[in-house]
XYZ file of C-alpha atoms in Angstrom:
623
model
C 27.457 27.060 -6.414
C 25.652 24.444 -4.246
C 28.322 21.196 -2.391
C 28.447 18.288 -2.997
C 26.537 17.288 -0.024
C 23.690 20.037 -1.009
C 23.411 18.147 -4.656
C 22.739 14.797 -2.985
C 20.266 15.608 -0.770
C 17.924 18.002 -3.286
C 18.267 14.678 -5.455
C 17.904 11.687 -3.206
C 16.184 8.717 -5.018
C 12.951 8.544 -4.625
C 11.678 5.257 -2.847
C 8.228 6.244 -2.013
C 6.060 2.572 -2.852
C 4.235 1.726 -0.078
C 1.429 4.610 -0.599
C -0.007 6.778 -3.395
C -0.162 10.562 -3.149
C -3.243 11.444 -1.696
C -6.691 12.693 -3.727
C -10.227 12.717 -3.321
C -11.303 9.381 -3.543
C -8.660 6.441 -3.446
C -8.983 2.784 -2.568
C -6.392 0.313 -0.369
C -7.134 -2.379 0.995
C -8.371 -1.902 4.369
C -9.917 0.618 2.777
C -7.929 3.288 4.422
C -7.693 6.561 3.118
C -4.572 9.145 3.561
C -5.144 12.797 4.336
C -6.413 14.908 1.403
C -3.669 17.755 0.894
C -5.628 21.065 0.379
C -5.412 23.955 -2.693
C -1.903 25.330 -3.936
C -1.050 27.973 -1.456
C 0.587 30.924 -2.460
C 3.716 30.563 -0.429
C 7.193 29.506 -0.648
C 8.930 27.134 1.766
C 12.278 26.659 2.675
C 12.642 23.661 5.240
C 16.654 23.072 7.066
C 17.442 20.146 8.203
C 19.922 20.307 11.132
C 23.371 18.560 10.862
C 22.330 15.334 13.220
C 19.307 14.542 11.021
C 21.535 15.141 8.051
C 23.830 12.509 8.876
C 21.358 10.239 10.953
C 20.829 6.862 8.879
C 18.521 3.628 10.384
C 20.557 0.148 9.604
C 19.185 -3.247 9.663
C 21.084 -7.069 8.442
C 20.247 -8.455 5.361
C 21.593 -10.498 3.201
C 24.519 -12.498 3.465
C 25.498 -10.469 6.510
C 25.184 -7.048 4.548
C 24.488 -3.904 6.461
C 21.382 -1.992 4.905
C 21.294 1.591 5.466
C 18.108 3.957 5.315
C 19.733 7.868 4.976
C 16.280 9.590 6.572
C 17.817 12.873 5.306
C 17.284 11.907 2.074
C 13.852 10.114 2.226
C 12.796 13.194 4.069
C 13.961 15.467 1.640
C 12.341 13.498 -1.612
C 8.631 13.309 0.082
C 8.640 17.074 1.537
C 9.528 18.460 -2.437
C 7.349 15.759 -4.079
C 4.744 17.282 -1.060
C 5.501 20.655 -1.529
C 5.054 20.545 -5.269
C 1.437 20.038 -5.155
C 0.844 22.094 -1.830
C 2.523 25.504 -2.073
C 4.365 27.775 -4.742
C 7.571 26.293 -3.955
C 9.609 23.961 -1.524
C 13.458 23.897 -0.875
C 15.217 21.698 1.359
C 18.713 22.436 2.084
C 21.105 21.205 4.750
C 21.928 23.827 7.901
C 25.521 23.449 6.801
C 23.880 25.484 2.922
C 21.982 27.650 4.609
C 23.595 30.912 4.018
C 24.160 29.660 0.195
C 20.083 28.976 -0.039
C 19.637 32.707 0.568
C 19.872 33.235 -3.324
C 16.420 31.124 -3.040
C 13.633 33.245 -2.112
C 11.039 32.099 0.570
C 8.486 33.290 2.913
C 8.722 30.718 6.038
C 11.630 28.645 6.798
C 11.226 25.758 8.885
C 13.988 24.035 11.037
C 13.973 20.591 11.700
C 16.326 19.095 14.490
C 16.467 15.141 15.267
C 15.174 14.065 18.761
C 15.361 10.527 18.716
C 15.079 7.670 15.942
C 14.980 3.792 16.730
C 14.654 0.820 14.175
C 14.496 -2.279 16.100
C 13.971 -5.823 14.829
C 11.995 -7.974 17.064
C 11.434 -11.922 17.411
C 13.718 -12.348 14.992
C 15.871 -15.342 14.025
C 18.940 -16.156 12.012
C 16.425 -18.451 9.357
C 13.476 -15.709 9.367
C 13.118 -13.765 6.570
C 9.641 -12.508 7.561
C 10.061 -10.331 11.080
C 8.606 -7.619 12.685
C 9.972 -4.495 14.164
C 9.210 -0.837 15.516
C 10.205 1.959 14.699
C 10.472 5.621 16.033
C 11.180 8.672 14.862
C 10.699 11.979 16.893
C 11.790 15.005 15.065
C 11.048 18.918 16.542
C 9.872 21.801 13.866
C 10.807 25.019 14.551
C 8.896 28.023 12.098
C 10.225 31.101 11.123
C 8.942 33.826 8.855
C 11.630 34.910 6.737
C 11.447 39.072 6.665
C 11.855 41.265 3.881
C 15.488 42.093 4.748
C 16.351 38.750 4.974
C 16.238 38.495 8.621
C 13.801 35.166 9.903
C 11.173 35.221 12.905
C 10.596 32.577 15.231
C 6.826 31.888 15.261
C 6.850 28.607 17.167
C 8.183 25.311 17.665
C 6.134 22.031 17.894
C 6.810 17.930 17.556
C 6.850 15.759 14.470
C 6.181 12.213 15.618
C 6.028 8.541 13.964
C 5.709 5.338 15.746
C 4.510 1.907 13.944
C 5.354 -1.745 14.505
C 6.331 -3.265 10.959
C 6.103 -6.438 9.470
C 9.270 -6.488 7.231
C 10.862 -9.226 4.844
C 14.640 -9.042 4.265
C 15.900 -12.199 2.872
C 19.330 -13.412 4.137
C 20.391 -14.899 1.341
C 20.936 -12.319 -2.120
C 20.246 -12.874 -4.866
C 22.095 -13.507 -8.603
C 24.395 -10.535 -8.988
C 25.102 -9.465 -5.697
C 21.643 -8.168 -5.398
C 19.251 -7.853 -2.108
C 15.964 -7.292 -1.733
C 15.643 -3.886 0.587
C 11.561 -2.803 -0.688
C 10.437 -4.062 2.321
C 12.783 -1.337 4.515
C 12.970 0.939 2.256
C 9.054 1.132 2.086
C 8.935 1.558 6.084
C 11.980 4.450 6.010
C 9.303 6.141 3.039
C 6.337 5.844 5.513
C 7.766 7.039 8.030
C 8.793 10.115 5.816
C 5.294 10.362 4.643
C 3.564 10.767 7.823
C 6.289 13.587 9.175
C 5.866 15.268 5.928
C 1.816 15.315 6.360
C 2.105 16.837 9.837
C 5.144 19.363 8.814
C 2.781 20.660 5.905
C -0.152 20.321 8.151
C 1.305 23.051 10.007
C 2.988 25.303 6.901
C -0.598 25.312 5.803
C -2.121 27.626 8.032
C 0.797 30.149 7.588
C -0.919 33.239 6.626
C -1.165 33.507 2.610
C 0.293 37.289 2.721
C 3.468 35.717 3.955
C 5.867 37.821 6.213
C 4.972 40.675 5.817
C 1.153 40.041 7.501
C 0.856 41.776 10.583
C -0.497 38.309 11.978
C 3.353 37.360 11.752
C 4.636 39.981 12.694
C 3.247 40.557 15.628
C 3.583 36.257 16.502
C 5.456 35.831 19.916
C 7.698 32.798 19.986
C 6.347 29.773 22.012
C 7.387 27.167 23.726
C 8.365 23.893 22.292
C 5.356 20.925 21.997
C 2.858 24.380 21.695
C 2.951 24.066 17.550
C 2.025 27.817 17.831
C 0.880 28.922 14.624
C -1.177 31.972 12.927
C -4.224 30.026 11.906
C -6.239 31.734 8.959
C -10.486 31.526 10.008
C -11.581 28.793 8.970
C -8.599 26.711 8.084
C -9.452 23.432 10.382
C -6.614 21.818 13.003
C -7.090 18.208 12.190
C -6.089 15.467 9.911
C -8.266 12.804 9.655
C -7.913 8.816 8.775
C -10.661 6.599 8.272
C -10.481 3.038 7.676
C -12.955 0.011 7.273
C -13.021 -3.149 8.905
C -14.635 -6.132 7.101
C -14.969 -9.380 9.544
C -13.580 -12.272 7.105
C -11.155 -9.495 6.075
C -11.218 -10.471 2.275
C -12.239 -6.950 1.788
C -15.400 -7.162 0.441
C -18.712 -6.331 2.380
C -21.134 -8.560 2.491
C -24.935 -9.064 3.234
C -24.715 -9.426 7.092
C -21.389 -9.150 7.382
C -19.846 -7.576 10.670
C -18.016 -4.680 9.842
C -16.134 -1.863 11.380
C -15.079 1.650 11.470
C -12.211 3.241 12.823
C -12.028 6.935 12.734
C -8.353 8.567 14.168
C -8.015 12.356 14.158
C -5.006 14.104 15.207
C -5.002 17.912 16.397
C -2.203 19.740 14.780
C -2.927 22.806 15.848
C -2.319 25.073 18.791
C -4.869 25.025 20.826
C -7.167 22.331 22.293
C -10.397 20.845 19.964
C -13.498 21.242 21.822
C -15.603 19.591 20.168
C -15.251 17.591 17.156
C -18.596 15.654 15.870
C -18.797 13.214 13.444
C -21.207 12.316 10.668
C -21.733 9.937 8.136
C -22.972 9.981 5.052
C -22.941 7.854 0.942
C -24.296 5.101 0.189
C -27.199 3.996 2.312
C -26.665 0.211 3.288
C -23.161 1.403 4.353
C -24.795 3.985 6.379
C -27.623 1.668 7.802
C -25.038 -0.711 8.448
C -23.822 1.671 11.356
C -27.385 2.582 11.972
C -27.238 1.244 15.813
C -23.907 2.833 16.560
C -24.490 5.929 17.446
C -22.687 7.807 14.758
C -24.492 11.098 14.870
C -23.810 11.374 18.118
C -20.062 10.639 18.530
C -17.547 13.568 19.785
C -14.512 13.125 19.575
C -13.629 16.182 21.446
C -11.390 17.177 23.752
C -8.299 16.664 21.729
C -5.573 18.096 23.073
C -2.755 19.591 21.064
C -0.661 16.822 18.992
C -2.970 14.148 20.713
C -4.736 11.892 18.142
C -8.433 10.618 19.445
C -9.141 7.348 18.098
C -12.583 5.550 17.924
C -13.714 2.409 16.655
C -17.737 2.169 15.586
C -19.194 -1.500 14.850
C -22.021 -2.348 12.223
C -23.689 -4.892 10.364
C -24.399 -5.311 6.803
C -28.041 -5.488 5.757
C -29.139 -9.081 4.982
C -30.057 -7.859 1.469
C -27.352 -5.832 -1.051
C -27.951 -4.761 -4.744
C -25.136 -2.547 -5.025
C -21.580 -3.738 -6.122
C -19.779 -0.770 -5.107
C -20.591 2.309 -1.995
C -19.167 5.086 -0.624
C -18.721 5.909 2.702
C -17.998 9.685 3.536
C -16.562 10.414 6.894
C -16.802 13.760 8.489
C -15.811 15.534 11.187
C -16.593 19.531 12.407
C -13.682 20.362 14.855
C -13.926 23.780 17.103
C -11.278 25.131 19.119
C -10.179 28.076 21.190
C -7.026 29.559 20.205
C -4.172 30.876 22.707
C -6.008 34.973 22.216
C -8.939 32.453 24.045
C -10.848 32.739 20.402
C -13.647 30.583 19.856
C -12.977 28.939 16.339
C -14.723 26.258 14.201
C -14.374 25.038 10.764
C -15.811 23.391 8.064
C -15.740 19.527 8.608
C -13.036 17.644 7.402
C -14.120 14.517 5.656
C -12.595 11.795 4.290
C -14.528 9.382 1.658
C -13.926 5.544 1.226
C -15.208 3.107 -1.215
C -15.700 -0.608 -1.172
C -16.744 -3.192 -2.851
C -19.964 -4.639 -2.087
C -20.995 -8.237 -2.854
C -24.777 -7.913 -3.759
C -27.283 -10.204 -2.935
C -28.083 -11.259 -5.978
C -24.501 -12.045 -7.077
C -23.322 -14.018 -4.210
C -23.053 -17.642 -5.310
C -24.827 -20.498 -3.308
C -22.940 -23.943 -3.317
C -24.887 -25.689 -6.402
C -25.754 -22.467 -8.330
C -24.915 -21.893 -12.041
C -22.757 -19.319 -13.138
C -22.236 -18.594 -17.096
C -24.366 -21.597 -18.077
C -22.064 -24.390 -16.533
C -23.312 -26.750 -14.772
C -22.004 -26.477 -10.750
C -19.556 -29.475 -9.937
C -17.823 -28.294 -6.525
C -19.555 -27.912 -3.171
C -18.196 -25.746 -0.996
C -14.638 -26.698 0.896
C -13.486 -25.207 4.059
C -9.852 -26.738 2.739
C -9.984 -24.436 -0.459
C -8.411 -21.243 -0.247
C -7.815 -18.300 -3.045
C -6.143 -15.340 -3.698
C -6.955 -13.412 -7.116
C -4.996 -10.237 -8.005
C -6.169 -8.579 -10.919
C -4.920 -5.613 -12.358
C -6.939 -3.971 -15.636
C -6.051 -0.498 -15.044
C -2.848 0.833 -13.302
C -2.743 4.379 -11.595
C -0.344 5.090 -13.975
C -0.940 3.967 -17.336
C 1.546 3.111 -20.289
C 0.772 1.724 -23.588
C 0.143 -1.654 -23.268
C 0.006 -1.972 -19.738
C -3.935 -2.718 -19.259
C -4.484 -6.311 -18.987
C -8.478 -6.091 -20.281
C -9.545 -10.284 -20.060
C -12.773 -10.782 -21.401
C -14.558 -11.994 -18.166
C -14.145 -9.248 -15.057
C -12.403 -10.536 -12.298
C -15.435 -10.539 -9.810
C -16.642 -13.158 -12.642
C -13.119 -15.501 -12.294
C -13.610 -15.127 -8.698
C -17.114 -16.701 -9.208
C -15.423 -19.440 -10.933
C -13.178 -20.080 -8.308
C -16.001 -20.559 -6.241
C -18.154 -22.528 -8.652
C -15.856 -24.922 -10.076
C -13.214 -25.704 -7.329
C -15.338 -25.148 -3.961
C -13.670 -22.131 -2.632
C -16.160 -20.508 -0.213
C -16.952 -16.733 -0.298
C -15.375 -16.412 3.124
C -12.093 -18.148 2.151
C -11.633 -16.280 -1.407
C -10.060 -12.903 -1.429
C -10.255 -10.806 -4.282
C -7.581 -7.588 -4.699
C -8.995 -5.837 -7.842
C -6.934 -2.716 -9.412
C -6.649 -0.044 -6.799
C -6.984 -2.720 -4.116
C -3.850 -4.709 -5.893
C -1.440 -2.434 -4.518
C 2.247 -3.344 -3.812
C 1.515 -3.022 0.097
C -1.368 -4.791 0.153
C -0.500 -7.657 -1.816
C 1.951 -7.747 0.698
C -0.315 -8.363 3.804
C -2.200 -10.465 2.204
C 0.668 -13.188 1.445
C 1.912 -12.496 5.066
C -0.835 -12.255 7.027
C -4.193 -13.276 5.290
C -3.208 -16.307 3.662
C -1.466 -17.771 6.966
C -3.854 -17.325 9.163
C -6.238 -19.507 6.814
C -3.725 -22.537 5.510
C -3.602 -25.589 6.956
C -2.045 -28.721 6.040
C -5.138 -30.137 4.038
C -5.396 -26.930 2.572
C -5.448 -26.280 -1.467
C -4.287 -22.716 -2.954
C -5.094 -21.109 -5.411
C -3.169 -17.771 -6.418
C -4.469 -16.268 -9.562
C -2.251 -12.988 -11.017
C -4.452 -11.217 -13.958
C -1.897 -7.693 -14.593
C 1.527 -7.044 -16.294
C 4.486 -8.776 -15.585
C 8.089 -7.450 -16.473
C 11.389 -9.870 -17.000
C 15.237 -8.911 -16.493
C 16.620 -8.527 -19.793
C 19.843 -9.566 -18.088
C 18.943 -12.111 -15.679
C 15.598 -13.272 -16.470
C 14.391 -12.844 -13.202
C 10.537 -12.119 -13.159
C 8.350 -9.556 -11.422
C 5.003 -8.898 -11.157
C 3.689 -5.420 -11.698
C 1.153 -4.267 -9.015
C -1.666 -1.374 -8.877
C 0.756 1.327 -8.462
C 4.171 0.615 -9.949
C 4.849 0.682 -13.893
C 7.934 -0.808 -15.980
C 10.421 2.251 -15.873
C 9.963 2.127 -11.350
C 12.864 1.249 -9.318
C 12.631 -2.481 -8.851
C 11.409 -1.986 -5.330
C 8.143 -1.263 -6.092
C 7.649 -4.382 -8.258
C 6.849 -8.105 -6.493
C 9.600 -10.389 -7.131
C 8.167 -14.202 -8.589
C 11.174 -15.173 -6.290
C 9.125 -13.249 -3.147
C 5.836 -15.157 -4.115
C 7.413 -18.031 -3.828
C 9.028 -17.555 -0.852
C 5.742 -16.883 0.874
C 3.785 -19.372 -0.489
C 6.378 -22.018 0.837
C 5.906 -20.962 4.453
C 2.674 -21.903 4.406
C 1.645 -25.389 5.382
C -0.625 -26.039 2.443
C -0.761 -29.168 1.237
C -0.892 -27.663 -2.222
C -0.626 -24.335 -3.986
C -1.700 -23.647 -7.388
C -0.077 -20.342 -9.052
C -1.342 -19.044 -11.999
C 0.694 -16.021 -13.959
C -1.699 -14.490 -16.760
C -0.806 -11.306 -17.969
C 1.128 -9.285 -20.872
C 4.781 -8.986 -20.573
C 7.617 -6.328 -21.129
C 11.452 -6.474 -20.688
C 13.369 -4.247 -19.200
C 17.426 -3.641 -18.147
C 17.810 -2.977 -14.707
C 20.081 -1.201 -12.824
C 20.952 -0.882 -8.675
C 18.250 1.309 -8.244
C 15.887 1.533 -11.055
C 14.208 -0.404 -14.518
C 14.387 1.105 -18.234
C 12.542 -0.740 -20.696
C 14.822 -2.343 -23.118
C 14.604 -1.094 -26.507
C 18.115 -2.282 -27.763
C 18.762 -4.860 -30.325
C 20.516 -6.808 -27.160
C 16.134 -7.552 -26.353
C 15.752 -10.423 -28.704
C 18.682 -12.275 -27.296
C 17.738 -11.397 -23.714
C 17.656 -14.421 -20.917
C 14.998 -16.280 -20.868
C 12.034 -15.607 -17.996
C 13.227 -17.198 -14.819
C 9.645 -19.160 -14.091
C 11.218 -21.341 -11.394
C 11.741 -18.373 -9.304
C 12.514 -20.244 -5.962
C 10.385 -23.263 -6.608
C 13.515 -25.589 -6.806
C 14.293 -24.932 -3.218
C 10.449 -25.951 -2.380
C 11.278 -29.272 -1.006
C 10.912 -28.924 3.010
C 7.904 -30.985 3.174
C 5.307 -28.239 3.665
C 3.246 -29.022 0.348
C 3.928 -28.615 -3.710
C 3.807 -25.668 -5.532
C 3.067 -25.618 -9.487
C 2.964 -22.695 -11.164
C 1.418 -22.211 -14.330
C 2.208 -18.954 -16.893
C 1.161 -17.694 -19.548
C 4.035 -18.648 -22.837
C 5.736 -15.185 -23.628
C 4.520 -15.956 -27.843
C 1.147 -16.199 -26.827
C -1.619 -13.988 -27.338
C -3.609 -12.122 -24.769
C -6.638 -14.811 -23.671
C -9.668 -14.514 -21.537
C -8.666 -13.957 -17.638
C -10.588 -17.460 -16.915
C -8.005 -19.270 -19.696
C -6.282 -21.422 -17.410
C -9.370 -22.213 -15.139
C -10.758 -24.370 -18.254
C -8.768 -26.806 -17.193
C -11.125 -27.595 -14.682
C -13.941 -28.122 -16.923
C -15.534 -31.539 -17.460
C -13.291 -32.197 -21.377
C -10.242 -32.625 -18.811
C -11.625 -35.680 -17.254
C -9.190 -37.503 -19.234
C -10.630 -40.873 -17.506
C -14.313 -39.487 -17.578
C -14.561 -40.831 -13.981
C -16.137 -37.582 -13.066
C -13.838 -35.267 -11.386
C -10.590 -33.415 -12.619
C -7.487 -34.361 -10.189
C -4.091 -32.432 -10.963
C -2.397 -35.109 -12.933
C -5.488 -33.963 -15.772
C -4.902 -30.584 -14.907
C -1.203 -30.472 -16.013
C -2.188 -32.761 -19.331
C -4.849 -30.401 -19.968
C -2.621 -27.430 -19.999
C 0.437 -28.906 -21.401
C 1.938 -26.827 -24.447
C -0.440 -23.724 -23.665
C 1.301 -22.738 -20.261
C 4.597 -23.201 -18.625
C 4.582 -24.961 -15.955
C 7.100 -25.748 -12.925
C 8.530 -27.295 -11.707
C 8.812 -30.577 -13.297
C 6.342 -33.406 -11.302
C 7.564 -37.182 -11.329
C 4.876 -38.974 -12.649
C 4.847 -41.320 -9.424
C 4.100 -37.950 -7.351
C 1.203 -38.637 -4.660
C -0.221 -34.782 -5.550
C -0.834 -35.692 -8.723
C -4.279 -37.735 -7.603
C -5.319 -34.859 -5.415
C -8.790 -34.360 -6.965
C -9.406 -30.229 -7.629
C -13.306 -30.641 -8.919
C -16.043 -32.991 -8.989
């Protein structure tokens, strides 16, 4: 019968959020892309976590002097058998204390993993700052054993697991109704962190031989020293994982014509011995690969890499001048060869990685006066206008009801944007389903929008997805790319959060608009269940002031603007019309916020409540 302590750890709650599991082709912004795990192999796993990294646990302060507490036992233990599922016949990860008791569970290699070191620092952080960045470190050591026929296990070789980032986290210090705290933002970085060990742990397994221990390639394996990751590597089976990422110069993700952009290629060497050589080619969709044209691509070697070294390179580009495509691909390969410790030449079949991105075409990219749709143009450009659009049509995974599917695409409401309120291509960022995930959404409140609001700037934040409400509370969250209504609450982006951001800027006004379908759910410490109980039509109200009452430190207004819960599903460019030339209440030719909020009075809700004395209310939005 498996403890107590066995139990918990085979079940720890998952709080993976931050990244998707990885496949062939997948978008983030940045346009990163994670390393591509390979066919099922025909092996079974067993991986022992030693008694220090079963009781080791990262702690940070949070709210109202709470203590938070990140068990990496248990992250660990969640991504390595939501891993192993998809990568071998079958994973187990048991405690050293269980050991002997995980006997009755069969497996070919067993690997041990012992805690070196862990750090999780905050840094520049004050008693008021919510928003604060930190490092952390976690340095764990693999050893790999095949497990014999008679039960007896093998040392093959030992080798590092290693993870190093500096974080940008948000813990508020004050909870929330109900005792609650928001943790997403730590929790996310502990899940990370787990991530990237478990892609170099299984990085390794990989290249076990398939006959397991009983292959003669095992059995004859001498044990070697620790940092030498000495492993039986099958011919052909490649040493490397690869990330790729693009670099777009006004950063709102996008390429455009003549646009600087970037590549950054990083490829680690997991295996034992050191990479020769290891070229790199490029290959898709043509203006992406004349855009690196003078860069010397094809002849780029990122050999020597020595073992558990990463070799890092950075290639710069420009767009061409002219684009007709909206979307391209960009595949990155590499073609690693190695000796191994007999002093075997090896090579491989490149590793690749493929990206896509959007791609503003020529044709599409609106010039200050242009007409888009038909209406006339009444907005030149405005360095002072900023947006942020986050549409989401199609979520990774789907439930009924939860595609938002607005009649105009959101490429077309970012044209608006442009077109009737003067927000410049270069100020307008546009986060479009895959691109609108959680993490991403993230940076782009915390870093993007910052470094781009002044004080005579005017927001505008435009949410086109699903949005769920607290049967209990009525707090309100916004669904992003890869969450859905039954995921912890985590992975969700609290209204609250929005706010929060949006009033450290130094805008002089923000504009928020909520459009999307709505769902309720009861929620629980650690997880959402939509509400099905009679309990639903007597449910809280949604909570649409979020933290907008506290927005009074003289950094600019906020007015939000939502979509009314008994309304019906409208076009994604609903509110927007409130711009147009019938809300010129005056008819003194432009449309200043006063006529935006009589415009859309009794179709939206909209906090908080403005005095009608308010200064903001004669800021003029469009001419």
């Amino acid at each position: 019968m498996l403890s107590q302590r066995q139990i918990r750890l085979l079940a720890a709650t998952s709080i993976v959020w931050a990244l998707s599991t990885a496949c062939d082709k997948f978008n983030v912004p940045r346009f990163s892309h994670d390393p591509v795990g390979g066919p099922v192999a025909p092996i079974s796993v067993r991986v022992v976590l030693d008694q220090q990294l079963e009781n080791a646990i990262f702690t940070q302060p949070v709210c109202d002097n709470q203590l938070w507490e990140g068990r990496i036992a248990e992250a660990l233990a969640q991504n390595i058998r939501d891993a192993g599922r998809t990568r071998f016949k079958s994973t187990q990860v048991v405690a050293a204390s269980e050991t002997a008791a995980s006997s009755q569970f069969p497996a070919d290699y067993q690997v041990l993993l012992r805690l070196v070191n862990k750090d999780f620092v905050g840094k520049d952080r004050t008693g008021s700052t919510d928003q604060y960045m930190a490092r952390i470190d976690l340095d764990l050591a693999a050893t790999y054993q095949a497990v014999l026929p008679d039960g007896t296990v093998r040392t093959m070789g030992e080798g590092p697991l290693r993870y190093s980032d500096n974080v940008s986290i948000f813990t508020p210090r004050v909870g929330q109704a109900g005792g609650r705290c928001l943790t997403g933002g730590l929790d996310g970085t502990l899940a990370k962190a787990s991530r990237a060990l478990t892609d170099q742990l299984f990085a390794v397994v990989a290249q076990l031989p398939a006959g397991g221990p009983t292959s003669t390639a095992v059995a004859g394996a001498a044990s070697s020293p620790v940092g030498a990751m000495a492993v039986p590597q099958p011919p052909g089976a490649a040493p490397m994982i690869l990330r790729v990422s693009l670099l777009d110069d006004n950063q709102n993700h996008i390429l455009e014509p003549g646009e600087k952009i970037g590549l950054r290629v990083d490829a680690t060497n997991t295996g034992a011995g050191v990479i020769t050589h290891a070229p790199l080619s490029l290959g898709g969709t043509p203006s992406l690969i004349d855009a690196f044209a003078q860069s010397g691509a094809g002849s780029q070697d990122l050999g020597p890499i020595n073992p558990g070294a990463t070799k890092s390179t950075v290639l710069w580009g420009r767009m061409p001048s002219s684009l007709s495509a909206d979307r391209g691909e960009l595949t990155v390969s590499v073609t690693p060869s190695w000796i191994d410790q007999r002093g075997t030449a090896l090579a491989s079949a490149p590793v690749g990685q493929t990206l896509v991105a959007a791609i503003r075409s020529g044709g599409s990219t609106i010039a200050e006066g242009q007409n888009v749709g038909g209406r006339a143009s009444v907005s030149p450009a405005d360095h002072n206008r900023l947006a942020l659009v986050v549409a989401v049509r199609h979520y990774r995974d789907p439930w009924p009801g939860g595609d938002a599917k607005p009649a105009a695409d959101p490429a077309r409401l970012a044209a608006s944007l442009q077109q009737k309120l003067g927000v410049s291509k270069d100020r307008l960022m546009l986060l479009e389903d895959e691109l609108a995930n959680r993490l991403d959404i993230e940076e782009a409140l915390t870093r993007w929008l910052p470094e781009r609001a002044g004080r005579e700037t005017v927001l505008f934040v435009y949410f086109v997805g699903h949005t769920i409400v607290d049967a209990q509370t009525g707090e309100v969250y916004l669904v992003p790319y890869d969450a859905a209504p039954d995921a912890p609450l985590y992975r969700f982006l609290p209204l609250r959060r929005l706010h929060s951001h949006l009033n450290q800027l130094d805008a002089k006004l923000s504009l928020v608009f909520i459009d999307g379908s709505m769902s309720r759910v009861n929620s629980t410490s650690a997880s959402t269940t939509p509400s099905k109980s009679k309990k639903a039509a007597t449910a809280a109200s949604p909570n649409w002031q979020g933290a907008l009452d506290r927005v009074s430190n003289g950094k600019g207004l906020i007015i939000q603007f939502a979509r009314r819960e008994s309304q019906q599903p409208f076009q994604a460019e609903h509110f927007l019309a409130g711009f147009d030339g019938q809300s010129d209440l005056d008819q003194d030719g432009q449309v200043t916020v006063g006529e935006l909020l009589r415009s859309l009075k009794g179709q939206a809700v909209t906090v908080p409540l403005i005095s009608a004395s308010s200064p903001e209310l004669s800021i003029v939005l469009s001419r």
